[in-house]
């Protein structure tokens, strides 16, 4: 039987050591709503009862035990049910959100991730990830993390690839991003955090609406990190681009079209970095692959030779790349290397679990 879950991340070892008494409060009779009927089997060998609700799942202890040593140890403590028609099955009381446990059970039985075309794709992935970490269901955890890394990669080139797909178009709501910050922080998925913070910084949140948009997820510290990080990203990119501008203005003869470029830069600096309606410091554009660069949209740029326009474009791209490399520190997370080391320690590589169907159905 399992204790009440906490917000702190729990290791598999800690979960396996849990040994608790029966719940003190009266236990409601177990019941399976219609929406969860596909995880209610006639030949089930154990009953998972989600407290404090009445929702329960009739499943096979052997199937779950093969996927997770935590489940195996919990089932060793299962007690006979004393209520309703379920009294032929041993019962385990679990303090889990029924929806999250349902998502994990569906994965264990069907080995399917959520449909990417579903508007709740991100939320469903997170619903599955949390119990998979809690109960050390490695295959589910690894598949969820792989899918999430495709959305929040740790390299700019992979981010470019991801943002080009339809995947990202329904996942960029601020509520989902803030939930990701919460889940990834609690479960020490460190390398996913920088891209999530950057994605969060792309949104404008009207004053007084944050609690309505995402009532359960953001802390004051998180929102401060996002706001300050957005400002720092803008400054970081400007430092790179303005350094190039300063060099051209100071030594125009160094480039073939240097004098023309210097005049263009002087004009464009007075426009507060807004060129033909494009703000080159906008975080929403900074890490997108095909957003026009100032070198492409500035009207006077057609006066320059191809080589000088290429030099200008390169300077802007270098600014984006530098901002990406320093982004973790911008949001107070450390460096990319430090995040990779922390994540490797929190989630060490473990041997794969044998989840062969034949073994899984050996309910003993």
mmCIF file of C-alpha atoms in Angstrom:
data_model
loop_
_atom_site.group_PDB
_atom_site.id
_atom_site.type_symbol
_atom_site.label_atom_id
_atom_site.label_comp_id
_atom_site.label_asym_id
_atom_site.label_seq_id
_atom_site.Cartn_x
_atom_site.Cartn_y
_atom_site.Cartn_z
ATOM 1 C CA UNK A 1 0.000 0.000 0.000
ATOM 2 C CA UNK A 2 1.178 3.445 -0.817
ATOM 3 C CA UNK A 3 1.459 6.620 1.177
ATOM 4 C CA UNK A 4 0.165 10.023 0.221
ATOM 5 C CA UNK A 5 2.293 11.453 -2.541
ATOM 6 C CA UNK A 6 4.268 14.643 -1.978
ATOM 7 C CA UNK A 7 5.431 17.333 -4.353
ATOM 8 C CA UNK A 8 9.060 16.379 -3.805
ATOM 9 C CA UNK A 9 10.627 14.002 -6.338
ATOM 10 C CA UNK A 10 10.916 10.467 -5.033
ATOM 11 C CA UNK A 11 13.460 7.889 -6.036
ATOM 12 C CA UNK A 12 12.518 4.334 -6.879
ATOM 13 C CA UNK A 13 14.295 3.166 -3.724
ATOM 14 C CA UNK A 14 12.308 5.538 -1.534
ATOM 15 C CA UNK A 15 9.075 4.439 -3.171
ATOM 16 C CA UNK A 16 9.962 0.769 -2.673
ATOM 17 C CA UNK A 17 10.586 1.350 1.042
ATOM 18 C CA UNK A 18 7.136 2.800 1.702
ATOM 19 C CA UNK A 19 5.154 0.729 4.153
ATOM 20 C CA UNK A 20 2.004 2.375 5.527
ATOM 21 C CA UNK A 21 -1.105 1.490 7.494
ATOM 22 C CA UNK A 22 -4.620 1.492 6.164
ATOM 23 C CA UNK A 23 -6.082 4.980 5.532
ATOM 24 C CA UNK A 24 -7.502 6.566 8.667
ATOM 25 C CA UNK A 25 -10.554 8.015 6.925
ATOM 26 C CA UNK A 26 -13.424 5.898 5.726
ATOM 27 C CA UNK A 27 -12.601 4.353 2.361
ATOM 28 C CA UNK A 28 -15.281 4.905 -0.316
ATOM 29 C CA UNK A 29 -16.503 1.819 -2.202
ATOM 30 C CA UNK A 30 -14.422 1.212 -5.350
ATOM 31 C CA UNK A 31 -16.033 2.138 -8.646
ATOM 32 C CA UNK A 32 -14.798 2.387 -12.247
ATOM 33 C CA UNK A 33 -16.370 5.168 -14.383
ATOM 34 C CA UNK A 34 -17.215 4.436 -17.992
ATOM 35 C CA UNK A 35 -14.276 6.520 -19.285
ATOM 36 C CA UNK A 36 -11.846 4.153 -17.547
ATOM 37 C CA UNK A 37 -13.590 0.848 -18.360
ATOM 38 C CA UNK A 38 -10.839 -0.237 -20.758
ATOM 39 C CA UNK A 39 -8.538 -0.557 -17.732
ATOM 40 C CA UNK A 40 -10.999 -2.791 -15.873
ATOM 41 C CA UNK A 41 -10.415 -6.448 -16.795
ATOM 42 C CA UNK A 42 -12.693 -9.363 -15.941
ATOM 43 C CA UNK A 43 -9.717 -11.638 -15.229
ATOM 44 C CA UNK A 44 -7.936 -9.017 -13.109
ATOM 45 C CA UNK A 45 -5.820 -10.144 -10.172
ATOM 46 C CA UNK A 46 -5.554 -6.900 -8.205
ATOM 47 C CA UNK A 47 -7.579 -3.756 -7.542
ATOM 48 C CA UNK A 48 -5.912 -0.330 -7.562
ATOM 49 C CA UNK A 49 -8.073 2.102 -5.577
ATOM 50 C CA UNK A 50 -7.247 5.816 -5.989
ATOM 51 C CA UNK A 51 -7.920 7.674 -2.762
ATOM 52 C CA UNK A 52 -9.617 9.853 -1.710
ATOM 53 C CA UNK A 53 -11.857 9.166 -4.726
ATOM 54 C CA UNK A 54 -13.838 5.989 -5.293
ATOM 55 C CA UNK A 55 -12.201 5.330 -8.673
ATOM 56 C CA UNK A 56 -10.539 1.940 -9.002
ATOM 57 C CA UNK A 57 -8.848 -0.108 -11.721
ATOM 58 C CA UNK A 58 -9.074 -3.908 -12.029
ATOM 59 C CA UNK A 59 -5.740 -4.952 -13.531
ATOM 60 C CA UNK A 60 -3.191 -7.782 -13.594
ATOM 61 C CA UNK A 61 -0.548 -7.667 -10.898
ATOM 62 C CA UNK A 62 1.888 -9.643 -13.056
ATOM 63 C CA UNK A 63 1.660 -7.158 -15.933
ATOM 64 C CA UNK A 64 2.438 -4.215 -13.686
ATOM 65 C CA UNK A 65 5.070 -6.037 -11.622
ATOM 66 C CA UNK A 66 7.083 -6.881 -14.735
ATOM 67 C CA UNK A 67 7.277 -3.177 -15.603
ATOM 68 C CA UNK A 68 8.079 -1.907 -12.112
ATOM 69 C CA UNK A 69 9.774 -3.273 -8.991
ATOM 70 C CA UNK A 70 7.909 -0.623 -7.026
ATOM 71 C CA UNK A 71 4.579 -2.102 -8.103
ATOM 72 C CA UNK A 72 5.865 -5.593 -7.333
ATOM 73 C CA UNK A 73 6.768 -4.641 -3.766
ATOM 74 C CA UNK A 74 3.507 -2.759 -3.250
ATOM 75 C CA UNK A 75 1.478 -5.752 -4.363
ATOM 76 C CA UNK A 76 3.192 -7.918 -1.764
ATOM 77 C CA UNK A 77 1.369 -5.788 0.835
ATOM 78 C CA UNK A 78 -2.051 -5.891 -0.836
ATOM 79 C CA UNK A 79 -4.986 -6.749 1.467
ATOM 80 C CA UNK A 80 -8.293 -8.450 0.597
ATOM 81 C CA UNK A 81 -11.035 -5.998 -0.296
ATOM 82 C CA UNK A 82 -13.846 -5.788 2.254
ATOM 83 C CA UNK A 83 -16.389 -3.777 0.269
ATOM 84 C CA UNK A 84 -18.706 -4.385 -2.639
ATOM 85 C CA UNK A 85 -18.409 -7.028 -5.342
ATOM 86 C CA UNK A 86 -14.629 -6.628 -5.518
ATOM 87 C CA UNK A 87 -14.026 -8.738 -2.398
ATOM 88 C CA UNK A 88 -12.438 -11.511 -4.426
ATOM 89 C CA UNK A 89 -9.458 -9.280 -5.292
ATOM 90 C CA UNK A 90 -6.652 -7.944 -3.123
ATOM 91 C CA UNK A 91 -6.679 -4.147 -3.034
ATOM 92 C CA UNK A 92 -3.938 -1.507 -2.985
ATOM 93 C CA UNK A 93 -4.905 2.000 -1.870
ATOM 94 C CA UNK A 94 -3.049 4.582 -3.975
ATOM 95 C CA UNK A 95 -2.972 8.322 -3.415
ATOM 96 C CA UNK A 96 -2.763 9.217 -7.101
ATOM 97 C CA UNK A 97 -4.752 11.293 -9.542
ATOM 98 C CA UNK A 98 -6.948 8.685 -11.304
ATOM 99 C CA UNK A 99 -6.402 10.332 -14.698
ATOM 100 C CA UNK A 100 -2.609 10.142 -14.371
ATOM 101 C CA UNK A 101 -2.682 6.538 -13.191
ATOM 102 C CA UNK A 102 -5.055 5.670 -16.039
ATOM 103 C CA UNK A 103 -2.628 7.148 -18.585
ATOM 104 C CA UNK A 104 0.222 5.092 -17.148
ATOM 105 C CA UNK A 105 -1.841 1.896 -17.136
ATOM 106 C CA UNK A 106 -2.832 2.432 -20.766
ATOM 107 C CA UNK A 107 0.822 2.762 -21.694
ATOM 108 C CA UNK A 108 1.773 -0.385 -19.761
ATOM 109 C CA UNK A 109 -0.877 -2.434 -21.550
ATOM 110 C CA UNK A 110 -0.753 -0.866 -25.023
ATOM 111 C CA UNK A 111 2.751 0.706 -25.200
ATOM 112 C CA UNK A 112 1.293 3.745 -26.954
ATOM 113 C CA UNK A 113 2.152 7.395 -26.455
ATOM 114 C CA UNK A 114 -0.541 10.082 -26.821
ATOM 115 C CA UNK A 115 -1.659 11.120 -30.289
ATOM 116 C CA UNK A 116 0.371 14.148 -31.408
ATOM 117 C CA UNK A 117 -2.684 15.627 -33.130
ATOM 118 C CA UNK A 118 -4.578 15.746 -29.830
ATOM 119 C CA UNK A 119 -4.821 19.255 -28.399
ATOM 120 C CA UNK A 120 -4.019 17.766 -24.960
ATOM 121 C CA UNK A 121 -0.898 15.995 -26.217
ATOM 122 C CA UNK A 122 1.465 17.846 -23.887
ATOM 123 C CA UNK A 123 -0.751 17.524 -20.814
ATOM 124 C CA UNK A 124 -1.244 13.814 -21.471
ATOM 125 C CA UNK A 125 2.512 13.264 -21.776
ATOM 126 C CA UNK A 126 3.037 15.003 -18.444
ATOM 127 C CA UNK A 127 0.193 13.014 -16.870
ATOM 128 C CA UNK A 128 2.002 9.842 -17.909
ATOM 129 C CA UNK A 129 5.497 11.022 -17.017
ATOM 130 C CA UNK A 130 4.812 11.844 -13.364
ATOM 131 C CA UNK A 131 3.576 8.402 -12.222
ATOM 132 C CA UNK A 132 6.125 6.655 -14.458
ATOM 133 C CA UNK A 133 8.898 8.375 -12.485
ATOM 134 C CA UNK A 134 7.168 7.835 -9.146
ATOM 135 C CA UNK A 135 6.730 4.098 -9.729
ATOM 136 C CA UNK A 136 9.948 3.625 -11.726
ATOM 137 C CA UNK A 137 8.210 2.375 -14.872
ATOM 138 C CA UNK A 138 11.339 2.871 -16.951
ATOM 139 C CA UNK A 139 10.028 2.236 -20.430
ATOM 140 C CA UNK A 140 7.127 4.659 -19.993
ATOM 141 C CA UNK A 141 9.423 7.243 -18.401
ATOM 142 C CA UNK A 142 12.032 6.988 -21.153
ATOM 143 C CA UNK A 143 9.453 7.184 -23.953
ATOM 144 C CA UNK A 144 7.798 10.224 -22.354
ATOM 145 C CA UNK A 145 11.138 11.958 -21.900
ATOM 146 C CA UNK A 146 12.136 11.212 -25.503
ATOM 147 C CA UNK A 147 8.904 12.774 -26.750
ATOM 148 C CA UNK A 148 9.383 15.804 -24.505
ATOM 149 C CA UNK A 149 13.003 16.236 -25.601
ATOM 150 C CA UNK A 150 11.738 16.447 -29.168
ATOM 151 C CA UNK A 151 9.664 19.428 -28.023
ATOM 152 C CA UNK A 152 12.264 21.001 -25.735
ATOM 153 C CA UNK A 153 15.695 20.018 -27.128
ATOM 154 C CA UNK A 154 19.067 21.091 -25.786
ATOM 155 C CA UNK A 155 20.600 22.222 -29.090
ATOM 156 C CA UNK A 156 19.569 25.094 -31.345
ATOM 157 C CA UNK A 157 19.636 22.941 -34.492
ATOM 158 C CA UNK A 158 17.193 20.449 -32.950
ATOM 159 C CA UNK A 159 15.023 23.300 -31.749
ATOM 160 C CA UNK A 160 14.905 24.605 -35.321
ATOM 161 C CA UNK A 161 13.761 21.176 -36.514
ATOM 162 C CA UNK A 162 11.125 20.873 -33.815
ATOM 163 C CA UNK A 163 9.648 24.317 -34.277
ATOM 164 C CA UNK A 164 9.169 23.659 -37.997
ATOM 165 C CA UNK A 165 6.702 20.828 -37.364
ATOM 166 C CA UNK A 166 3.001 20.869 -36.582
ATOM 167 C CA UNK A 167 3.893 19.377 -33.230
ATOM 168 C CA UNK A 168 4.716 22.697 -31.666
ATOM 169 C CA UNK A 169 1.710 24.663 -32.883
ATOM 170 C CA UNK A 170 -0.723 23.410 -30.299
ATOM 171 C CA UNK A 171 1.791 22.999 -27.479
ATOM 172 C CA UNK A 172 2.909 26.547 -26.963
ATOM 173 C CA UNK A 173 0.213 27.669 -24.573
ATOM 174 C CA UNK A 174 1.606 29.473 -21.549
ATOM 175 C CA UNK A 175 -0.301 27.151 -19.185
ATOM 176 C CA UNK A 176 1.387 24.063 -20.660
ATOM 177 C CA UNK A 177 4.806 25.709 -20.537
ATOM 178 C CA UNK A 178 4.382 26.693 -16.897
ATOM 179 C CA UNK A 179 3.232 23.203 -16.016
ATOM 180 C CA UNK A 180 6.336 21.840 -17.744
ATOM 181 C CA UNK A 181 8.531 24.109 -15.615
ATOM 182 C CA UNK A 182 6.862 22.722 -12.499
ATOM 183 C CA UNK A 183 7.028 19.042 -13.515
ATOM 184 C CA UNK A 184 10.565 19.144 -14.920
ATOM 185 C CA UNK A 185 11.880 20.930 -11.834
ATOM 186 C CA UNK A 186 10.261 18.550 -9.346
ATOM 187 C CA UNK A 187 11.436 15.488 -11.248
ATOM 188 C CA UNK A 188 14.918 16.837 -12.077
ATOM 189 C CA UNK A 189 14.586 16.780 -15.875
ATOM 190 C CA UNK A 190 17.120 19.584 -16.015
ATOM 191 C CA UNK A 191 18.065 19.693 -19.711
ATOM 192 C CA UNK A 192 14.433 20.262 -20.691
ATOM 193 C CA UNK A 193 14.109 23.436 -18.639
ATOM 194 C CA UNK A 194 15.998 26.054 -20.729
ATOM 195 C CA UNK A 195 13.846 25.565 -23.839
ATOM 196 C CA UNK A 196 10.708 25.594 -21.682
ATOM 197 C CA UNK A 197 11.746 28.877 -20.074
ATOM 198 C CA UNK A 198 12.531 30.336 -23.498
ATOM 199 C CA UNK A 199 9.130 29.203 -24.791
ATOM 200 C CA UNK A 200 7.417 30.762 -21.768
ATOM 201 C CA UNK A 201 9.213 34.048 -22.432
ATOM 202 C CA UNK A 202 7.581 34.219 -25.874
ATOM 203 C CA UNK A 203 4.152 34.912 -24.379
ATOM 204 C CA UNK A 204 2.686 38.205 -23.277
ATOM 205 C CA UNK A 205 0.573 37.666 -20.155
ATOM 206 C CA UNK A 206 -1.992 40.455 -19.582
ATOM 207 C CA UNK A 207 -1.749 41.917 -16.061
ATOM 208 C CA UNK A 208 -3.971 40.169 -13.543
ATOM 209 C CA UNK A 209 -4.694 37.115 -15.723
ATOM 210 C CA UNK A 210 -1.951 34.694 -14.627
ATOM 211 C CA UNK A 211 -4.020 32.922 -11.984
ATOM 212 C CA UNK A 212 -6.820 32.412 -14.500
ATOM 213 C CA UNK A 213 -4.434 31.090 -17.163
ATOM 214 C CA UNK A 214 -2.455 28.732 -14.932
ATOM 215 C CA UNK A 215 -3.728 28.689 -11.345
ATOM 216 C CA UNK A 216 -1.739 25.699 -10.102
ATOM 217 C CA UNK A 217 1.716 25.894 -11.599
ATOM 218 C CA UNK A 218 3.754 29.126 -11.479
ATOM 219 C CA UNK A 219 5.545 30.356 -8.381
ATOM 220 C CA UNK A 220 6.629 33.959 -7.966
ATOM 221 C CA UNK A 221 10.213 32.784 -8.402
ATOM 222 C CA UNK A 222 9.384 31.078 -11.708
ATOM 223 C CA UNK A 223 7.617 34.128 -13.106
ATOM 224 C CA UNK A 224 10.460 36.391 -12.002
ATOM 225 C CA UNK A 225 12.994 34.099 -13.697
ATOM 226 C CA UNK A 226 10.985 34.154 -16.937
ATOM 227 C CA UNK A 227 10.558 37.940 -16.951
ATOM 228 C CA UNK A 228 14.173 38.671 -16.061
ATOM 229 C CA UNK A 229 15.439 35.988 -18.449
ATOM 230 C CA UNK A 230 13.500 37.518 -21.334
ATOM 231 C CA UNK A 231 15.174 40.866 -20.691
ATOM 232 C CA UNK A 232 18.618 39.250 -20.396
ATOM 233 C CA UNK A 233 18.136 37.304 -23.655
ATOM 234 C CA UNK A 234 17.373 40.538 -25.466
ATOM 235 C CA UNK A 235 20.466 42.203 -24.032
ATOM 236 C CA UNK A 236 22.654 39.205 -24.856
ATOM 237 C CA UNK A 237 21.651 39.230 -28.505
ATOM 238 C CA UNK A 238 22.030 42.991 -28.729
ATOM 239 C CA UNK A 239 25.534 42.795 -27.314
ATOM 240 C CA UNK A 240 26.555 40.520 -30.176
ATOM 241 C CA UNK A 241 24.756 42.402 -32.943
ATOM 242 C CA UNK A 242 25.706 45.836 -31.636
ATOM 243 C CA UNK A 243 29.310 44.742 -31.310
ATOM 244 C CA UNK A 244 29.291 44.002 -35.031
ATOM 245 C CA UNK A 245 27.534 47.309 -35.747
ATOM 246 C CA UNK A 246 30.066 49.229 -33.648
ATOM 247 C CA UNK A 247 32.984 47.638 -35.500
ATOM 248 C CA UNK A 248 31.487 48.567 -38.883
ATOM 249 C CA UNK A 249 30.734 52.151 -37.843
ATOM 250 C CA UNK A 250 34.213 52.614 -36.386
ATOM 251 C CA UNK A 251 36.066 50.966 -39.290
ATOM 252 C CA UNK A 252 33.812 51.141 -42.366
ATOM 253 C CA UNK A 253 36.742 50.581 -44.719
ATOM 254 C CA UNK A 254 37.119 47.022 -43.381
ATOM 255 C CA UNK A 255 34.201 45.883 -45.567
ATOM 256 C CA UNK A 256 33.577 46.399 -49.272
ATOM 257 C CA UNK A 257 30.283 48.206 -48.581
ATOM 258 C CA UNK A 258 31.348 49.384 -45.145
ATOM 259 C CA UNK A 259 30.403 53.060 -45.560
ATOM 260 C CA UNK A 260 26.914 52.185 -46.860
ATOM 261 C CA UNK A 261 26.501 49.640 -44.085
ATOM 262 C CA UNK A 262 27.580 52.192 -41.464
ATOM 263 C CA UNK A 263 24.901 54.649 -42.652
ATOM 264 C CA UNK A 264 22.262 51.893 -42.599
ATOM 265 C CA UNK A 265 23.241 50.922 -39.067
ATOM 266 C CA UNK A 266 23.111 54.484 -37.776
ATOM 267 C CA UNK A 267 19.549 54.829 -39.112
ATOM 268 C CA UNK A 268 18.476 51.465 -37.811
ATOM 269 C CA UNK A 269 19.839 52.071 -34.319
ATOM 270 C CA UNK A 270 17.526 55.085 -34.082
ATOM 271 C CA UNK A 271 14.592 52.763 -34.904
ATOM 272 C CA UNK A 272 15.159 50.917 -31.597
ATOM 273 C CA UNK A 273 16.166 47.709 -33.403
ATOM 274 C CA UNK A 274 12.810 47.548 -35.164
ATOM 275 C CA UNK A 275 13.399 46.959 -38.852
ATOM 276 C CA UNK A 276 10.468 46.788 -41.273
ATOM 277 C CA UNK A 277 8.251 45.750 -38.379
ATOM 278 C CA UNK A 278 10.670 43.054 -37.151
ATOM 279 C CA UNK A 279 12.181 43.464 -33.675
ATOM 280 C CA UNK A 280 15.485 41.614 -33.904
ATOM 281 C CA UNK A 281 15.553 41.155 -30.116
ATOM 282 C CA UNK A 282 12.086 39.587 -29.819
ATOM 283 C CA UNK A 283 12.510 36.226 -27.986
ATOM 284 C CA UNK A 284 9.561 34.858 -29.963
ATOM 285 C CA UNK A 285 11.669 35.233 -33.128
ATOM 286 C CA UNK A 286 15.165 34.786 -31.764
ATOM 287 C CA UNK A 287 15.324 30.978 -32.014
ATOM 288 C CA UNK A 288 13.157 30.420 -35.082
ATOM 289 C CA UNK A 289 14.974 29.173 -38.150
ATOM 290 C CA UNK A 290 13.203 30.983 -40.984
ATOM 291 C CA UNK A 291 12.314 34.332 -39.410
ATOM 292 C CA UNK A 292 13.648 37.124 -41.659
ATOM 293 C CA UNK A 293 16.856 38.721 -40.453
ATOM 294 C CA UNK A 294 17.405 42.471 -40.411
ATOM 295 C CA UNK A 295 19.890 41.935 -43.243
ATOM 296 C CA UNK A 296 17.012 40.632 -45.366
ATOM 297 C CA UNK A 297 14.207 43.053 -44.477
ATOM 298 C CA UNK A 298 16.020 46.387 -44.150
ATOM 299 C CA UNK A 299 15.007 48.395 -47.275
ATOM 300 C CA UNK A 300 18.507 49.823 -47.834
ATOM 301 C CA UNK A 301 20.109 46.361 -47.680
ATOM 302 C CA UNK A 302 19.686 45.948 -51.446
ATOM 303 C CA UNK A 303 22.404 48.583 -51.852
ATOM 304 C CA UNK A 304 24.949 46.129 -50.440
ATOM 305 C CA UNK A 305 26.905 43.488 -52.286
ATOM 306 C CA UNK A 306 26.110 39.830 -51.594
ATOM 307 C CA UNK A 307 29.255 39.346 -49.543
ATOM 308 C CA UNK A 308 28.506 42.233 -47.169
ATOM 309 C CA UNK A 309 24.896 41.120 -46.709
ATOM 310 C CA UNK A 310 26.198 37.635 -45.904
ATOM 311 C CA UNK A 311 28.541 39.079 -43.257
ATOM 312 C CA UNK A 312 25.596 40.964 -41.732
ATOM 313 C CA UNK A 313 23.388 37.853 -41.694
ATOM 314 C CA UNK A 314 26.171 35.834 -40.079
ATOM 315 C CA UNK A 315 26.543 38.407 -37.295
ATOM 316 C CA UNK A 316 22.827 38.138 -36.509
ATOM 317 C CA UNK A 317 22.924 34.332 -36.485
ATOM 318 C CA UNK A 318 25.953 34.369 -34.191
ATOM 319 C CA UNK A 319 23.902 36.519 -31.819
ATOM 320 C CA UNK A 320 21.140 33.893 -31.779
ATOM 321 C CA UNK A 321 23.607 31.042 -31.244
ATOM 322 C CA UNK A 322 25.324 32.862 -28.403
ATOM 323 C CA UNK A 323 21.976 33.565 -26.764
ATOM 324 C CA UNK A 324 21.086 29.851 -27.003
ATOM 325 C CA UNK A 325 24.385 28.679 -25.507
ATOM 326 C CA UNK A 326 24.102 31.098 -22.588
ATOM 327 C CA UNK A 327 20.346 30.669 -22.149
ATOM 328 C CA UNK A 328 20.491 28.333 -19.092
ATOM 329 C CA UNK A 329 22.546 30.889 -17.160
ATOM 330 C CA UNK A 330 20.194 33.656 -18.308
ATOM 331 C CA UNK A 331 17.347 31.851 -16.515
ATOM 332 C CA UNK A 332 19.465 31.080 -13.451
ATOM 333 C CA UNK A 333 19.903 27.381 -14.282
ATOM 334 C CA UNK A 334 23.684 27.150 -14.700
ATOM 335 C CA UNK A 335 25.344 25.911 -17.898
ATOM 336 C CA UNK A 336 24.218 23.265 -20.376
ATOM 337 C CA UNK A 337 27.023 20.982 -19.182
ATOM 338 C CA UNK A 338 26.039 21.397 -15.536
ATOM 339 C CA UNK A 339 22.427 20.581 -16.370
ATOM 340 C CA UNK A 340 23.445 17.419 -18.239
ATOM 341 C CA UNK A 341 25.571 16.288 -15.291
ATOM 342 C CA UNK A 342 22.768 16.939 -12.784
ATOM 343 C CA UNK A 343 20.245 15.077 -14.914
ATOM 344 C CA UNK A 344 22.570 12.088 -15.373
ATOM 345 C CA UNK A 345 22.963 11.823 -11.593
ATOM 346 C CA UNK A 346 19.226 12.166 -10.975
ATOM 347 C CA UNK A 347 18.314 9.613 -13.662
ATOM 348 C CA UNK A 348 21.247 7.194 -14.079
ATOM 349 C CA UNK A 349 21.131 4.820 -17.017
ATOM 350 C CA UNK A 350 19.649 1.508 -15.887
ATOM 351 C CA UNK A 351 19.416 -1.858 -17.646
ATOM 352 C CA UNK A 352 16.206 -2.285 -19.648
ATOM 353 C CA UNK A 353 13.334 -4.117 -18.012
ATOM 354 C CA UNK A 354 12.120 -7.293 -19.731
ATOM 355 C CA UNK A 355 8.487 -6.559 -20.510
ATOM 356 C CA UNK A 356 7.884 -9.545 -22.762
ATOM 357 C CA UNK A 357 4.169 -10.222 -23.072
ATOM 358 C CA UNK A 358 4.519 -13.813 -21.894
ATOM 359 C CA UNK A 359 6.335 -12.754 -18.749
ATOM 360 C CA UNK A 360 3.907 -9.940 -18.134
ATOM 361 C CA UNK A 361 0.903 -12.249 -17.922
ATOM 362 C CA UNK A 362 2.539 -14.615 -15.445
ATOM 363 C CA UNK A 363 0.278 -13.554 -12.525
ATOM 364 C CA UNK A 364 1.562 -15.476 -9.577
#
